[in-house]
Amino acid sequence: MSRILDQRILLLVISFSASVQSTKVLSKWKKCGDPECEKAMSRVQATTDYLGPDCRYLNFKTGEEIIVYSKLSRENENLWTGSKGKDFGYFPRDAVKVEEVLIGEEVEVLTKETDFLCLHEDKYNFE
């Protein structure tokens, strides 16, 4: 009986740590093409395959095209946000090369907690 209880506690701890990781704020600031972060900033091409650590990240293969909508700034400048098809998420900027810049000037804005939530099938996954 004690062993089953230990296993359940371990599963709860693992589940909780995964929830904390997937809602962690990655940066307080981001750069966008407009104050609402709705304009596409650039078109990039993947230079390597990438598989993100959790559901907030965009997975892609070498050669795929991605549209960039924001770039985290200040404490985490390596992560950009973009889409490929209907998939959307974060990815490292050093995994892509810029093919075309679509905006003239970047605007720095505060991030929101909702910037770091997983989106599954058109609904937010609040963990």
Backbone as a ProteinNet text record, in pm:
[ID]
protein_1_A
[PRIMARY]
MSRILDQRILLLVISFSASVQSTKVLSKWKKCGDPECEKAMSRVQATTDYLGPDCRYLNFKTGEEIIVYSKLSRENENLWTGSKGKDFGYFPRDAVKVEEVLIGEEVEVLTKETDFLCLHEDKYNFE
[TERTIARY]
81.9	0	86.3	192.8	283.5	351.6	382.5	448.8	356	228.1	130.9	116.1	112.3	102.9	226.4	345.5	469.7	467.1	416.4	409.5	311.8	200.6	103.3	160.5	232.2	295.4	398.4	478.5	578.6	512	401.6	330.1	274.9	225.3	176.5	288.7	404.2	519.6	563.6	571.1	610.9	509.3	381.3	276.1	282.2	302.8	311.7	431.7	547.8	667.2	650.6	582.8	556.8	463.4	363.7	270.5	342.4	429.6	504.5	593.5	660.2	749.1	671.9	553.7	481.5	408	406.9	345.7	449	573.9	680.4	694.5	703.1	724.9	869.9	887	1019.7	1090.3	1015.9	1071.8	961.3	998.2	899.6	877	965.5	958.1	967.7	904.9	917.1	915.9	970.6	969.2	873	793.7	691.4	693.5	612.1	599.9	498.9	416.3	317.2	283.7	220	192.9	107.1	25.8	-59.4	7.4	124.4	199.6	120.8	46.5	-34.3	32.4	121	187.3	301.4	314.1	428	554.6	660.4	785.4	880	886.4	977.3	938.1	997.3	983.6	1121	1128.1	1256.4	1249.5	1367.1	1375.1	1457.7	1409.6	1480	1611.9	1719	1850.3	1886.2	1800	1820.3	1685.3	1678.3	1557.5	1550.3	1429.3	1413	1292.1	1311.5	1204.9	1207.2	1105.6	1100.7	1078	1111.5	1100.4	958.1	862.5	723.7	629.1	501.3	398.3	399.2	476.5	482.2	575.3	649.7	752.5	706.3	758.4	727.7	831.1	785.3	874.1	880.8	999.6	1012.7	1131.3	1135.3	1243.8	1321.2	1445	1530.6	1458.8	1464.3	1405.6	1264.3	1196.1	1058.7	1056.5	950.7	933.1	849.7	891.8	823.9	801.1	683.8	654.1	675.3	758.6	792.3	698.9	641.3	549.8	605.3	696.8	758.8	892.5	971.9	1103.8	1115.1	1140.4	1159.6	1282	1280.6	1391.7	1439.5	1549.2	1616.5	1670.3	1596.2	1654.7	1656.1	1591.1	1587.1	1575.3	1674.5	1668.3	1682.1	1715.1	1735.7	1604.8	1491.8	1366.5	1279.4	1233.7	1139.8	1008.3	900.5	770.2	724.4	673.4	629	533.1	492.5	398.6	444.3	404.2	422.6	293.1	221	87.7	-0.4	-67.2	-152.8	-79.3	47.1	125.6	191.9	195.5	248.6	330	444.4	521.6	657.8	734	868.6	971	1080.5	1192.1	1318.9	1435.9	1561.5	1595.5	1635.9	1665.5	1784.6	1873.4	1989.5	1956.7	1829.8	1787.1	1726.3	1727.9	1667.4	1756.4	1730.2	1793.9	1683.3	1702.4	1602.4	1605.6	1489.1	1474.4	1421.4	1327.8	1266.4	1218.9	1256.5	1208.2	1081.6	974.2	843.5	802.1	878.6	845.3	966.3	941.4	1050.1	1110.9	1028.9	1074.8	1008.9	1088	1035.7	989.4	883	827.3	844.7	898.5	913.7	792.9	732.7	614.4	631.8	554	553.3	483.5	533.3	463.9	346.6	257.8	144.2	159.1	98.9	105.6	50.9	-49	-108.5	-13.6	94.3	194.4	264.2	256.5	335.1	249.7	125.8	37.9	35.4	7.4	-5.1	-141.9	-145.9	-270.9	-293.3	-401.9	-433.9	-572.3	-579.5	-707	-796.7	-745.5	-819.6	-867.6	-807.7	-842.9	-715.9	-714.3	-600	-596.1	-477.5	-457.8	-404.2	-493.3	-451.5	-417.2	-291.2	-247.5	-236.1
-119.1	0	125.5	122.9	236.5	263.9	158.3	173	242.5	206.7	270.3	417.9	449.8	589	667.4	607.7	672.3	699.8	604.4	622.2	733.9	742.6	848.8	985.9	993.2	1120.4	1160.5	1065.5	1094	1144.3	1081.3	1126.9	1268.1	1299.8	1435.4	1537.7	1504.5	1595.6	1617.7	1511.5	1524.2	1608.3	1583.1	1659.5	1807.6	1837.7	1976.4	2046.6	1980.2	2045.1	2070.5	1980.7	2004	2122.7	2137.6	2250.7	2382.2	2386.1	2507.9	2544.9	2447.1	2474.7	2530.2	2477.4	2518.8	2651.5	2709.3	2840.7	2944.3	2907.7	2997.6	3115.7	3235.1	3355	3352.7	3358.9	3348.2	3482.9	3591.6	3726.6	3825.3	3938.2	4041.8	4135.4	4132.1	4223.3	4146.9	4203.9	4149.7	4264	4239	4335.5	4285	4378.3	4344.9	4445.1	4419.1	4509.1	4619.9	4606.1	4706.4	4685.2	4782.6	4769.5	4648.2	4597.2	4481	4349.3	4355.5	4237	4153.3	4220.2	4150.2	4146.4	4241.5	4246.2	4145.4	4081.8	3993.7	4078.6	4036.6	4111.9	4069	3937.6	3886.4	3745.6	3705.4	3568.4	3505.4	3390.3	3322.9	3181	3120.9	2981.5	2904.7	2785.8	2701.8	2652.3	2667.6	2619.7	2487.3	2441.5	2315.2	2261.7	2134.1	2078	2126.6	2150.5	2194.7	2126.3	2070.7	2009.8	2076.7	2156.2	2233.1	2146.4	2202.1	2126.4	2107.7	2190.5	2174.1	2233.8	2234.8	2272.7	2420.7	2503.4	2645.6	2671.9	2571.9	2588.2	2536.3	2598.7	2561.9	2460.1	2344.6	2242.4	2258.8	2237.4	2249.3	2169.9	2156.4	2085.6	2184.8	2152.2	2235.6	2269.3	2397.6	2443	2496.2	2469.2	2517.7	2669	2732.1	2876.6	2908.9	3012.6	3055.9	3206.1	3251.3	3394.6	3436.7	3537.8	3586	3699.8	3690	3792.7	3869.7	3810.1	3882.1	3818.7	3896.4	3851.7	3887.6	3788.8	3821.4	3910.8	4001.8	4095.5	4102.6	4171.7	4191.9	4061.8	3996.2	3881.5	3751.1	3745.8	3621.6	3652.3	3715.5	3762.2	3652.1	3531.3	3423.2	3364.3	3388.5	3327.2	3422.4	3372.6	3443.7	3366.1	3433.6	3370.7	3375.6	3263.6	3262.8	3149.4	3145.5	3042.1	2977.2	2853.4	2778	2701.7	2737.3	2680.2	2723.6	2628.4	2662.4	2647.6	2606.2	2591.1	2722.8	2751	2877	2848.4	2917.5	2898.4	2964.8	2939.5	2995.6	2906.1	2968.1	2893.2	2977.1	2913.6	2988.8	3060.6	3185.1	3264.2	3209.5	3137	3083.5	2956.3	2912.8	2796.3	2837.9	2969.5	3020.4	3128.1	3156	3271.3	3358.5	3488	3584.6	3587.8	3568.8	3574	3709.9	3767.3	3894.5	3967.1	4095.2	4179	4248.7	4241.6	4292.6	4422.4	4467.8	4591.7	4683.7	4812.2	4907.7	4929.2	4919.3	4950.6	4857.5	4812.2	4725.7	4809.4	4763.7	4829.2	4734	4783.7	4699.1	4715.6	4603	4604.2	4500.2	4517.8	4419.5	4291.9	4177.3	4052.7	4038	3944.7	3911.3	3765	3728.2	3588.8	3495.7	3541.6	3458.4	3434.3	3511.3	3487.6	3353.7	3298.2	3179.4	3057.5	3057.4	2943.1	2857.2	2731.2	2640.2	2658.4	2650.9	2662.3	2530.8	2461.6	2333.3	2339.5	2312	2303.9	2424.3	2543.4	2668	2698.5	2640.6	2676	2676.7	2761.5	2768.6	2648.9	2600.5	2490.6	2548.9	2581.2	2634.7	2518.8	2511.5	2398.5	2437.7
0	0	0	78.9	87.2	-47.4	-119.8	-249.5	-350.5	-349.5	-439.5	-405.5	-278.4	-235.3	-278.9	-265.1	-309	-459	-538.1	-682.9	-720	-651	-677.8	-643.3	-534.3	-495.1	-599.5	-645.1	-747.4	-875.1	-916.5	-1035.8	-1018.5	-900.3	-873.3	-881.4	-826.9	-831.2	-975.3	-1052.9	-1194.2	-1270.1	-1248.7	-1314.5	-1277.8	-1150.4	-1105	-1166.6	-1170.4	-1225.8	-1375	-1447.3	-1589.9	-1608.4	-1520	-1527.7	-1504.1	-1405.4	-1375.1	-1492.7	-1551.8	-1664.4	-1783.9	-1811.5	-1930.6	-1913.6	-1794.5	-1776.4	-1730.8	-1730	-1686.3	-1783.3	-1728.6	-1810.1	-1859.1	-1989.8	-2049.5	-2058.5	-2056.8	-2061.2	-2025.9	-1968	-1937	-2055.2	-2153.3	-2267.8	-2398.9	-2502.3	-2636.2	-2736.8	-2853.4	-2962.8	-3069.1	-3122.1	-3220.4	-3335.1	-3436.4	-3549.6	-3526.4	-3421.1	-3383.8	-3236	-3169.8	-3025.7	-2987	-3078.6	-3050.3	-3088.7	-3149.6	-3194.9	-3295.5	-3382.7	-3483.4	-3620	-3648.9	-3778.6	-3785.2	-3899.4	-3922.2	-3932.4	-3865.1	-3864.7	-3976.5	-4000	-4101.3	-4143.5	-4253.7	-4302.2	-4290.4	-4224.4	-4202.5	-4254.2	-4271.1	-4313.5	-4211.5	-4174.5	-4077.2	-4135.9	-4059	-4101.9	-4035.4	-3944.2	-3874.7	-3829.1	-3799.8	-3739.7	-3595.8	-3546.1	-3407.1	-3345.1	-3225.2	-3146.2	-3009.8	-2979.7	-2855.6	-2732.8	-2614.5	-2489.9	-2438.2	-2483.2	-2439.3	-2543.2	-2511.8	-2608.6	-2648.1	-2581	-2616.4	-2734	-2775	-2877.2	-3012.7	-3119.1	-3256.6	-3303.7	-3347	-3401.9	-3552.5	-3611.1	-3755.6	-3806.2	-3937.7	-4005.9	-4091.8	-4121.3	-4205.9	-4336.3	-4372.1	-4497.2	-4485.5	-4375.6	-4361.3	-4340.6	-4391.9	-4379.9	-4257.2	-4183	-4061	-4070.5	-4027	-4018.8	-3874.1	-3851.5	-3717.4	-3677.4	-3554.9	-3504.4	-3385.1	-3311.3	-3199.6	-3165.5	-3091.5	-3046.6	-2899.1	-2815.3	-2674.7	-2662.6	-2566	-2551.9	-2407.7	-2391.4	-2263.1	-2205.7	-2114.9	-2045.7	-2126.7	-2242.4	-2319.7	-2468.4	-2525.2	-2663.7	-2767.8	-2725.9	-2821.6	-2875.5	-2809.3	-2852.6	-2934.7	-3047.4	-3131.8	-3132.4	-3171.8	-3182.6	-3326.8	-3375.3	-3513.2	-3543	-3670.7	-3712.6	-3842	-3854.6	-3978.9	-3997.3	-4102.2	-4118.6	-4002.8	-3938.3	-3823.9	-3690.4	-3691.9	-3569	-3530.5	-3400.5	-3349.6	-3223.7	-3207.2	-3084.9	-3088.6	-2983	-2967.1	-3033.5	-3075.9	-3133.7	-3119.7	-3119.2	-3106.3	-3236.9	-3224.6	-3344.5	-3422.3	-3354.8	-3426	-3504.8	-3504.3	-3582.5	-3716.5	-3744.4	-3867.9	-3930.3	-4058.1	-4123.8	-4180.7	-4170.7	-4218.1	-4370.6	-4430	-4575	-4620.2	-4540.1	-4576.9	-4451.2	-4438.1	-4327.9	-4376.3	-4296.6	-4338.9	-4270.6	-4169.9	-4098.9	-4098.7	-4079.7	-4077.7	-3939.6	-3836.5	-3701.1	-3600.2	-3502.8	-3396.6	-3278.6	-3211.1	-3093.6	-2975.6	-2862.9	-2745.4	-2653.2	-2613.9	-2527.3	-2416.9	-2310.4	-2202.6	-2248.6	-2204.2	-2232.2	-2136.8	-2168.5	-2081.8	-2042.6	-1933.5	-1890.7	-1999.2	-2071.7	-2176.7	-2293.9	-2303.8	-2408.1	-2388.6	-2270	-2237	-2204.6	-2250.3	-2230.7	-2356.2	-2339.2	-2452.7	-2515.9	-2646.3	-2719.9	-2793	-2758.7	-2821.2	-2883.6	-3013.7	-3084.6	-3055.7	-3073.5	-3059.3	-2918.7	-2815.2	-2678.1	-2593	-2492.8	-2404.1	-2311.3	-2286.8	-2193.5	-2064.3	-1970.4	-1841.7	-1751.5	-1710.4	-1628	-1483.9
[MASK]
+++++++++++++++++++++++++++++++++++++++++++++++++++++++++++++++++++++++++++++++++++++++++++++++++++++++++++++++++++++++++++++++

